[in-house]
GROMACS .gro file of C-alpha atoms in nm:
model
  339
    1UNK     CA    1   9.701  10.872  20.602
    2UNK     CA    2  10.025  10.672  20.592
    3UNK     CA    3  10.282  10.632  20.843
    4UNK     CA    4  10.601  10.738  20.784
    5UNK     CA    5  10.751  10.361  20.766
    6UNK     CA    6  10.490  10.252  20.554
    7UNK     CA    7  10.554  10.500  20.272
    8UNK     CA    8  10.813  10.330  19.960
    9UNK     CA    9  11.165  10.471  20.002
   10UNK     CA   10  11.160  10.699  19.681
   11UNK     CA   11  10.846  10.906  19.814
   12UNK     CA   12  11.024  10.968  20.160
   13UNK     CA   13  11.178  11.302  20.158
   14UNK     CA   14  11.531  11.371  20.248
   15UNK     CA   15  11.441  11.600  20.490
   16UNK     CA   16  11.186  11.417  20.655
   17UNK     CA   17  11.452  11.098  20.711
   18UNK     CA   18  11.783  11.324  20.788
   19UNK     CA   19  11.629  11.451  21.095
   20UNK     CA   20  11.574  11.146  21.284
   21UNK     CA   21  11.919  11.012  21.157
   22UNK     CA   22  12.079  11.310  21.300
   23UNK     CA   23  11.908  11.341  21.621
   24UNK     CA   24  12.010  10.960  21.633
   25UNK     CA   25  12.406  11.082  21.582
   26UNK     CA   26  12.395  11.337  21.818
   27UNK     CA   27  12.313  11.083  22.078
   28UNK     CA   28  12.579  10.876  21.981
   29UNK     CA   29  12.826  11.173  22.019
   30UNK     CA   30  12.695  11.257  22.330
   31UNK     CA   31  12.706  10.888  22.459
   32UNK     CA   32  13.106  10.857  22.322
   33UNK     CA   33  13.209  11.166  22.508
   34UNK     CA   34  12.992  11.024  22.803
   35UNK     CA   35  13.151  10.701  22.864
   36UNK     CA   36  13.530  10.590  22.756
   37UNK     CA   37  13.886  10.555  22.954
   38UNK     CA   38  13.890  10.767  23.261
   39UNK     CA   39  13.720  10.822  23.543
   40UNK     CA   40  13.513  11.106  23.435
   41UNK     CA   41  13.103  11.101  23.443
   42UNK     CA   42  12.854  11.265  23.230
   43UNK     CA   43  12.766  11.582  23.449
   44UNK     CA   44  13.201  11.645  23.454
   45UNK     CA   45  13.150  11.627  23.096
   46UNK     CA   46  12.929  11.871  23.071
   47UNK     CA   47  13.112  12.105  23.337
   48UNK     CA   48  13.425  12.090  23.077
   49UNK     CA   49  13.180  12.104  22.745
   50UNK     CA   50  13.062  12.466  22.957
   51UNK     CA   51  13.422  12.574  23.011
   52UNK     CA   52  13.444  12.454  23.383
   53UNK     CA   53  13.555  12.140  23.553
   54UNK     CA   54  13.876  12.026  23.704
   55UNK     CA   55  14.179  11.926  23.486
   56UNK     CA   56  14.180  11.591  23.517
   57UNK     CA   57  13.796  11.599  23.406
   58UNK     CA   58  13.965  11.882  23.115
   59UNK     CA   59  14.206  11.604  23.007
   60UNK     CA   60  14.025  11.323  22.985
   61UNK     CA   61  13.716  11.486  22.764
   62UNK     CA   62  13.973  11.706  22.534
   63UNK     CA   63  14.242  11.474  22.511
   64UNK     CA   64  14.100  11.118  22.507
   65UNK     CA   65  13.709  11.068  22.396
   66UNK     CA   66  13.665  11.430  22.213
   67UNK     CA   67  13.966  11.307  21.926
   68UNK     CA   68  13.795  10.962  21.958
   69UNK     CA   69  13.465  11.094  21.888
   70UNK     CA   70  13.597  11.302  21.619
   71UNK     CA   71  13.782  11.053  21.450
   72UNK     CA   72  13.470  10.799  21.480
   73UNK     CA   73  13.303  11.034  21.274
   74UNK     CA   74  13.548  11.087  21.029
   75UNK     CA   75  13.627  10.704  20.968
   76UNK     CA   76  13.261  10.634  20.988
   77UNK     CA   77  13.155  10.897  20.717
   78UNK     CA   78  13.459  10.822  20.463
   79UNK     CA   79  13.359  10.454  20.481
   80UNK     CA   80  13.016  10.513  20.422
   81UNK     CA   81  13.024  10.680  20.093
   82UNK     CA   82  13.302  10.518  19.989
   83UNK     CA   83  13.108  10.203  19.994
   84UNK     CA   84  12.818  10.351  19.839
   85UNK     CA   85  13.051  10.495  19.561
   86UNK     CA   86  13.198  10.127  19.486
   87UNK     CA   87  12.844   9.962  19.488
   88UNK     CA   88  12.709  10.227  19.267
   89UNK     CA   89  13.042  10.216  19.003
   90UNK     CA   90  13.037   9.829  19.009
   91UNK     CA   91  12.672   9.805  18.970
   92UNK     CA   92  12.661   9.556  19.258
   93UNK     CA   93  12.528   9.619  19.618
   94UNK     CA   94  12.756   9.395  19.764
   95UNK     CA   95  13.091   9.574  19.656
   96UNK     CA   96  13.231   9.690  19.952
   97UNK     CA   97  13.566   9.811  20.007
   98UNK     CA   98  13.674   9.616  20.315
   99UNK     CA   99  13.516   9.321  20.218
  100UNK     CA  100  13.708   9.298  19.843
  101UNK     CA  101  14.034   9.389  19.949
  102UNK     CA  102  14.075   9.801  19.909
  103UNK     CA  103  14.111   9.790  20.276
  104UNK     CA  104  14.328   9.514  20.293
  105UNK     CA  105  14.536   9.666  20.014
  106UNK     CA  106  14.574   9.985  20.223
  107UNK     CA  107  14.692   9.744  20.519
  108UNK     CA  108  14.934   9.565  20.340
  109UNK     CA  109  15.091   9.896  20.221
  110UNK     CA  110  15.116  10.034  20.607
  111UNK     CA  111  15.229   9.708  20.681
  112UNK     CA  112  15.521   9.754  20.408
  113UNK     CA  113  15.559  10.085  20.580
  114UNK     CA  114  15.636   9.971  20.947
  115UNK     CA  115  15.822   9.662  20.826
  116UNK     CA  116  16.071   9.951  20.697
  117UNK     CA  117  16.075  10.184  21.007
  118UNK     CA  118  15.814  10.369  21.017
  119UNK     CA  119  15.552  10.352  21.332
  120UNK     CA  120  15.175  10.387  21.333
  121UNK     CA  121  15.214  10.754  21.506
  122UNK     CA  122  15.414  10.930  21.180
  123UNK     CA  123  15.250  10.699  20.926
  124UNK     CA  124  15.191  10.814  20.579
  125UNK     CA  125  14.857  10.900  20.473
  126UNK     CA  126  14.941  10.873  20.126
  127UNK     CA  127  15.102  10.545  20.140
  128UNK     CA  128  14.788  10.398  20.266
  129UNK     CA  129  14.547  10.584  20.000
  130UNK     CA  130  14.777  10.436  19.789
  131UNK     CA  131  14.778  10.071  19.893
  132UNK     CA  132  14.384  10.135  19.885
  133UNK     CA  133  14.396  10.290  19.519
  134UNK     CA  134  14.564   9.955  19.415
  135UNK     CA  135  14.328   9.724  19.577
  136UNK     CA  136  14.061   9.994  19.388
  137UNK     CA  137  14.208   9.904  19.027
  138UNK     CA  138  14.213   9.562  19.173
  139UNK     CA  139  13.828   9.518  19.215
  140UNK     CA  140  13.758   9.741  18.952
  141UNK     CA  141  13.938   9.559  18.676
  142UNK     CA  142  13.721   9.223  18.850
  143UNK     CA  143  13.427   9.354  18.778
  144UNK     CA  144  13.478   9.487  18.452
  145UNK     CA  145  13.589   9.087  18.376
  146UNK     CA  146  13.349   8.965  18.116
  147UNK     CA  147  13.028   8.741  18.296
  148UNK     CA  148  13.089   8.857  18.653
  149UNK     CA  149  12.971   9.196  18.602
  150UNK     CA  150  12.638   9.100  18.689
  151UNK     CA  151  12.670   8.793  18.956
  152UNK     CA  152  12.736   8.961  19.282
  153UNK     CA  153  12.829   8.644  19.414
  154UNK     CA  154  13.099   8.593  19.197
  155UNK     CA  155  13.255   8.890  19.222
  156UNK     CA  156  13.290   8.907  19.638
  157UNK     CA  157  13.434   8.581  19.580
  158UNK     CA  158  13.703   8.686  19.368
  159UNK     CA  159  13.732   9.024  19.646
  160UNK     CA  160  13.735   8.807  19.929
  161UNK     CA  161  14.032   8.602  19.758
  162UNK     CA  162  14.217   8.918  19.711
  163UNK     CA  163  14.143   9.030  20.032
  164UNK     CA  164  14.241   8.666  20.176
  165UNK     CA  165  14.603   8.698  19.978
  166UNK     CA  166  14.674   9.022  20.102
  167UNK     CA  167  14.584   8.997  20.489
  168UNK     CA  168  14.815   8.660  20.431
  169UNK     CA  169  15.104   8.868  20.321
  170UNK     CA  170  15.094   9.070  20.552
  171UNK     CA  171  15.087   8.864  20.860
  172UNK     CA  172  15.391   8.720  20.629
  173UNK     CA  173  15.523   9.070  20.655
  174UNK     CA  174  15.483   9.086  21.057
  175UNK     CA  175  15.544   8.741  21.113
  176UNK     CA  176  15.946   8.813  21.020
  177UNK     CA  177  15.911   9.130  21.168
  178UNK     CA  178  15.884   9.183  21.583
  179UNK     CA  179  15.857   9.554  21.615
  180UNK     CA  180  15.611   9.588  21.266
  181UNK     CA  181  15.395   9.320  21.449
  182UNK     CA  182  15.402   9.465  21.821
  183UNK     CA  183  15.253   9.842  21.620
  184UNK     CA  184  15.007   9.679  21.439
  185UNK     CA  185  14.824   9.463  21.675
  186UNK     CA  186  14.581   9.635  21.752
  187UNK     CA  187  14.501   9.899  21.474
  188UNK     CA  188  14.456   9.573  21.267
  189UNK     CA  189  14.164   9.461  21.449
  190UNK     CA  190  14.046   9.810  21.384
  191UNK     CA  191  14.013  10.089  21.689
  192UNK     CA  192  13.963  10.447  21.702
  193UNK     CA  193  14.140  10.437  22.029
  194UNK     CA  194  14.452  10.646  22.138
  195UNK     CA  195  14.484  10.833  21.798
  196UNK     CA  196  14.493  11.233  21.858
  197UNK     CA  197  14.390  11.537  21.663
  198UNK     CA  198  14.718  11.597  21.459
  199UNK     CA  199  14.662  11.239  21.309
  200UNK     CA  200  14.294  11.358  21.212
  201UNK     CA  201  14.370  11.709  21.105
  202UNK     CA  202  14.688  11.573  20.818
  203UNK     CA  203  14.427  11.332  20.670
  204UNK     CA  204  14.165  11.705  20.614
  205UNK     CA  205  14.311  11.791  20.294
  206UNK     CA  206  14.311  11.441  20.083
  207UNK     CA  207  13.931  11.449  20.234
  208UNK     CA  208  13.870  11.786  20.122
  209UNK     CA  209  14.000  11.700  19.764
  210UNK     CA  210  13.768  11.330  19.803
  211UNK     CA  211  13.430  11.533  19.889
  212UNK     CA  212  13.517  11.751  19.620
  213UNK     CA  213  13.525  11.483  19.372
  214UNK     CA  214  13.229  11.305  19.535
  215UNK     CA  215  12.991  11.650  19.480
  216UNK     CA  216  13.152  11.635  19.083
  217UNK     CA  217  13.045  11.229  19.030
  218UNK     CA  218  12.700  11.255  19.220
  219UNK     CA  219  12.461  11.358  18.879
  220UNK     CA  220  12.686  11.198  18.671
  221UNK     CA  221  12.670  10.875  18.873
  222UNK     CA  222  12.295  10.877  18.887
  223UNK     CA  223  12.311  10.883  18.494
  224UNK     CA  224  12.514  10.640  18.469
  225UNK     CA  225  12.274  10.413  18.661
  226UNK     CA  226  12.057  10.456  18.367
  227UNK     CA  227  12.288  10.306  18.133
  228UNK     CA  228  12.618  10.412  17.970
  229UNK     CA  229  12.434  10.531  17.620
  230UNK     CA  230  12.225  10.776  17.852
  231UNK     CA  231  12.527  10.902  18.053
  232UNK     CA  232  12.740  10.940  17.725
  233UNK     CA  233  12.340  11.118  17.545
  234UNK     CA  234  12.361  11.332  17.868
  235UNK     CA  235  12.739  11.466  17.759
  236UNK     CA  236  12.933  11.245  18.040
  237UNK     CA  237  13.175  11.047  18.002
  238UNK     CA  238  13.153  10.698  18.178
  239UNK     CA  239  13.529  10.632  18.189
  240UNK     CA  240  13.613  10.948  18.328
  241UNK     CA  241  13.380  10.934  18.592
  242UNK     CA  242  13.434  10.557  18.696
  243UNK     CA  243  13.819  10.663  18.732
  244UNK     CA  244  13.717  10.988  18.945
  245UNK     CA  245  13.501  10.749  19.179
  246UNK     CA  246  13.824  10.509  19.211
  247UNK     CA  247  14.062  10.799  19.291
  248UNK     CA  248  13.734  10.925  19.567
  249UNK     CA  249  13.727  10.604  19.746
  250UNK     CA  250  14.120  10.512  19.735
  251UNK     CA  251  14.131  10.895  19.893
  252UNK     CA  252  13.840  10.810  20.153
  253UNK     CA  253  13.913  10.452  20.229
  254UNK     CA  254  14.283  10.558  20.248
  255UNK     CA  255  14.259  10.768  20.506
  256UNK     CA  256  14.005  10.640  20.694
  257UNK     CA  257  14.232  10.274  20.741
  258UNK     CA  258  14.551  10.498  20.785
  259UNK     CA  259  14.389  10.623  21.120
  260UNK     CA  260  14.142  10.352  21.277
  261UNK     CA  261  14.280  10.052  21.076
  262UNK     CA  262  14.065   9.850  20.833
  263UNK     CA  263  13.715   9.830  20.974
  264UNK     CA  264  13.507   9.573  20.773
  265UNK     CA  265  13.129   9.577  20.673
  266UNK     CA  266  13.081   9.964  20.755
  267UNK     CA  267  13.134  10.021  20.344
  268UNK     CA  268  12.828   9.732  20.284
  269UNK     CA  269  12.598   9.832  20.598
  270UNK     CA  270  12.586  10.208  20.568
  271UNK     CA  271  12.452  10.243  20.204
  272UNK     CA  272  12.273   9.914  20.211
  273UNK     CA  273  12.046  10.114  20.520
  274UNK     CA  274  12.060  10.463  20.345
  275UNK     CA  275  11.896  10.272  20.017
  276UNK     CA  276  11.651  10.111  20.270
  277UNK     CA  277  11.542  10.440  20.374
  278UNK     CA  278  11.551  10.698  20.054
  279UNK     CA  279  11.556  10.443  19.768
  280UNK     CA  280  11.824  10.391  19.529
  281UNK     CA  281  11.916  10.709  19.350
  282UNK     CA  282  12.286  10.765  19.434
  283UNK     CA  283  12.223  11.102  19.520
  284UNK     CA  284  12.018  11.036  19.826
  285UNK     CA  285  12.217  10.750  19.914
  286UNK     CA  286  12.536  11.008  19.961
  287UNK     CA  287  12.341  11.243  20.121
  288UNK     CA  288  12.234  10.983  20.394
  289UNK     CA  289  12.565  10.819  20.434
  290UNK     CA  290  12.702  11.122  20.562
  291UNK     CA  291  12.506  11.089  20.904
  292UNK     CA  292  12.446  10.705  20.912
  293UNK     CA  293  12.884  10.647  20.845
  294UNK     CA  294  12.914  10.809  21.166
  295UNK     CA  295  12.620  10.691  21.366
  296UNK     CA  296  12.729  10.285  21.311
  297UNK     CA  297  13.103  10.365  21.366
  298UNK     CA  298  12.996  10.518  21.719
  299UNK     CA  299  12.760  10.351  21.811
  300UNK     CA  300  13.032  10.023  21.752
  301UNK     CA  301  13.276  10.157  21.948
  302UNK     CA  302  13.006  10.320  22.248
  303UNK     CA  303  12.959   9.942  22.316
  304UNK     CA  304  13.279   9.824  22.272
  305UNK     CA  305  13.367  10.019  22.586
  306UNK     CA  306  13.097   9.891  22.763
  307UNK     CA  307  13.040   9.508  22.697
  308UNK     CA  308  13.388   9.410  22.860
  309UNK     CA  309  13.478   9.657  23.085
  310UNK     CA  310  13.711   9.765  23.211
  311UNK     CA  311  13.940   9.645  22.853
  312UNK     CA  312  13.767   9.747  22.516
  313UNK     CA  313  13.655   9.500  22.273
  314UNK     CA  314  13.855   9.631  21.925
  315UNK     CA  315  13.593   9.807  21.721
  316UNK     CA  316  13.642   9.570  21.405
  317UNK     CA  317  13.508   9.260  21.585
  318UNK     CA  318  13.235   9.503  21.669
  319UNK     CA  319  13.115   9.573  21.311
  320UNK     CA  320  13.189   9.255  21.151
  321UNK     CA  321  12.933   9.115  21.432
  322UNK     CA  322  12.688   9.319  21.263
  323UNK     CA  323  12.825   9.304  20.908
  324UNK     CA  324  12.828   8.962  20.849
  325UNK     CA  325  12.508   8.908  20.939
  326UNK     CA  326  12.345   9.200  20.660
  327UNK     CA  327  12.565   9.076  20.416
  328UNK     CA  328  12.412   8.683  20.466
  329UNK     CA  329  12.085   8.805  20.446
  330UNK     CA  330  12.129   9.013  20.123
  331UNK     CA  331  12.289   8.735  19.947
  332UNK     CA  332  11.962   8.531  20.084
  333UNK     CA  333  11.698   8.770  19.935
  334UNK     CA  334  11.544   8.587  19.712
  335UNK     CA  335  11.661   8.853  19.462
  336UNK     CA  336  11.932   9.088  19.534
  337UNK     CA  337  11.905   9.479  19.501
  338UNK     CA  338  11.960   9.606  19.166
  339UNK     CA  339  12.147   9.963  19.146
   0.00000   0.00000   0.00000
């Protein structure tokens, strides 16, 4: 009899993986409403979770670590499958959307946005999803460029210049601009700290509309893996889809920078572990980024709380501490991940 761990990815069910990953999240929630700002222990917590406690203990669960758990989710689960959408449409596992500049794209365009008035508590969604729909097109057209369609390496250099230009415009952008630059201190670094519920529930509908499109691309992606004379023997239509993955992950990366900034390496990490686990078929990939997008955002910012208390370590530094490090040894594999 084999162990679990021992069997090849592909012959793992998803069933038998989901559970663990889930029981694994739950934790994490539990541990984020747990510990945070305020004074407030874990057997309050439960008191309020129950419908008791006192109001202080009331205020500090509902109004400051329940939206940040919330919101950790949300960010974490819109990253994760929007990375495994671009590695799966650019045919390279190391196409990630904060590390080639759709994050950075959606920065600069909030950037634009406070630089003219606006402040990080009425920012536009849509601005941001659109910023990240450029920087989409952006990395797209890159690897569509003739010979660097197939050399990873090539092609997060050319994403890491574009990210590099962009970040540089817009300190450029803040650097003339005081009150643009005191706003987006911190959300730059990335945090999931002091947003609220109204900031989460305006972003529900574009990632209603992004799922929606994600559930539409899934078979048709996992054709398309196969080859575009397949897809197109199958009845799909390669171009179509490829655009309906770029308009997903503008939506999902979008929204997920416009409320916890740009977090790096959670779009390479998540599906890079999901594939680890269930193999390469997109299909189980998505299904596994839903719970594992969460569990890395939370468990990030968990320890960010903890490591330099009583200030918070920004949850960006967090995950590039762990990013960077996955994303040196994949380009160190003696031979990289095919998808």
């Amino acid at each position: 009899m084999r162990f679990w761990f021992q069997s090849p990815p592909a012959q793992r069910s998803i069933k038998s993986t989901l559970i663990p990953v889930v029981l694994l999240l739950v934790f994490c929630c539990l541990a984020s409403l747990f510990y945070g700002a305020g004074d407030v222990g874990p057997s309050e917590v439960v008191a309020v979770l129950m419908g008791a406690g006192s109001d202080d203990a009331r205020f500090v669960v509902t109004e400051l670590r329940l939206p940040r758990t919330l919101i950790g989710i949300f960010a974490g689960l819109s990253l994760g499958v929007a990375g495994a959408l671009m590695q799966s449409v650019a045919r390279n596992p190391l196409a990630e959307p904060g590390l080639l500049g759709v994050s950075s794209g959606s920065a600069f365009a909030v950037a634009i946005a406070l630089a003219l008035g606006a402040s990080t508590a009425t920012l536009s969604v849509g601005l941001a999803q659109l910023g990240a729909l450029i920087g989409c097109f952006c990395v797209i057209g890159v690897a569509q460029m003739q010979g660097q369609r197939n050399d990873p390496i090539r092609l997060v250099l050319a994403g890491a210049a574009l990210s590099s230009l962009l970040i540089a415009m817009t300190s450029l952008l803040l650097l003339y601009n005081e009150r643009a630059a005191d706003e987006i201190r911190f959300w730059v670094t990335g945090s999931i700290a002091g947003r609220n519920v109204d900031q989460l529930l305006s972003l529900l509908p574009s990632f209603v509309i992004a799922i929606a499109c994600v559930v539409y691309v899934a078979r048709p992606l996992a054709s398309l893996a196969l080859g575009e004379r397949v897809a197109i023997g199958l009845g799909y239509k390669p171009g179509r889809i490829r655009l309906l993955v770029v308009f997903a992950v503008a939506l999902l990366v979008g929204a997920a920078t416009a409320i916890a900034g740009p977090v790096m390496f959670v779009g390479l990490v998540v599906p890079f572990a999901a594939r680890a686990l269930v193999g390469p078929d997109i299909r189980r990939t998505l299904c596994l980024c839903l719970p594992i997008g969460p569990l890395v955002i939370l468990s990030a910012d968990v320890f960010s709380r903890l490591v330099a208390q009583p200030a918070e370590m920004p949850l960006g530094v967090l995950t590039a501490m762990v990013g960077a490090p996955v994303l040196l040894a994949i380009v160190r594999a003696h031979r990289l991940p095919t998808l």
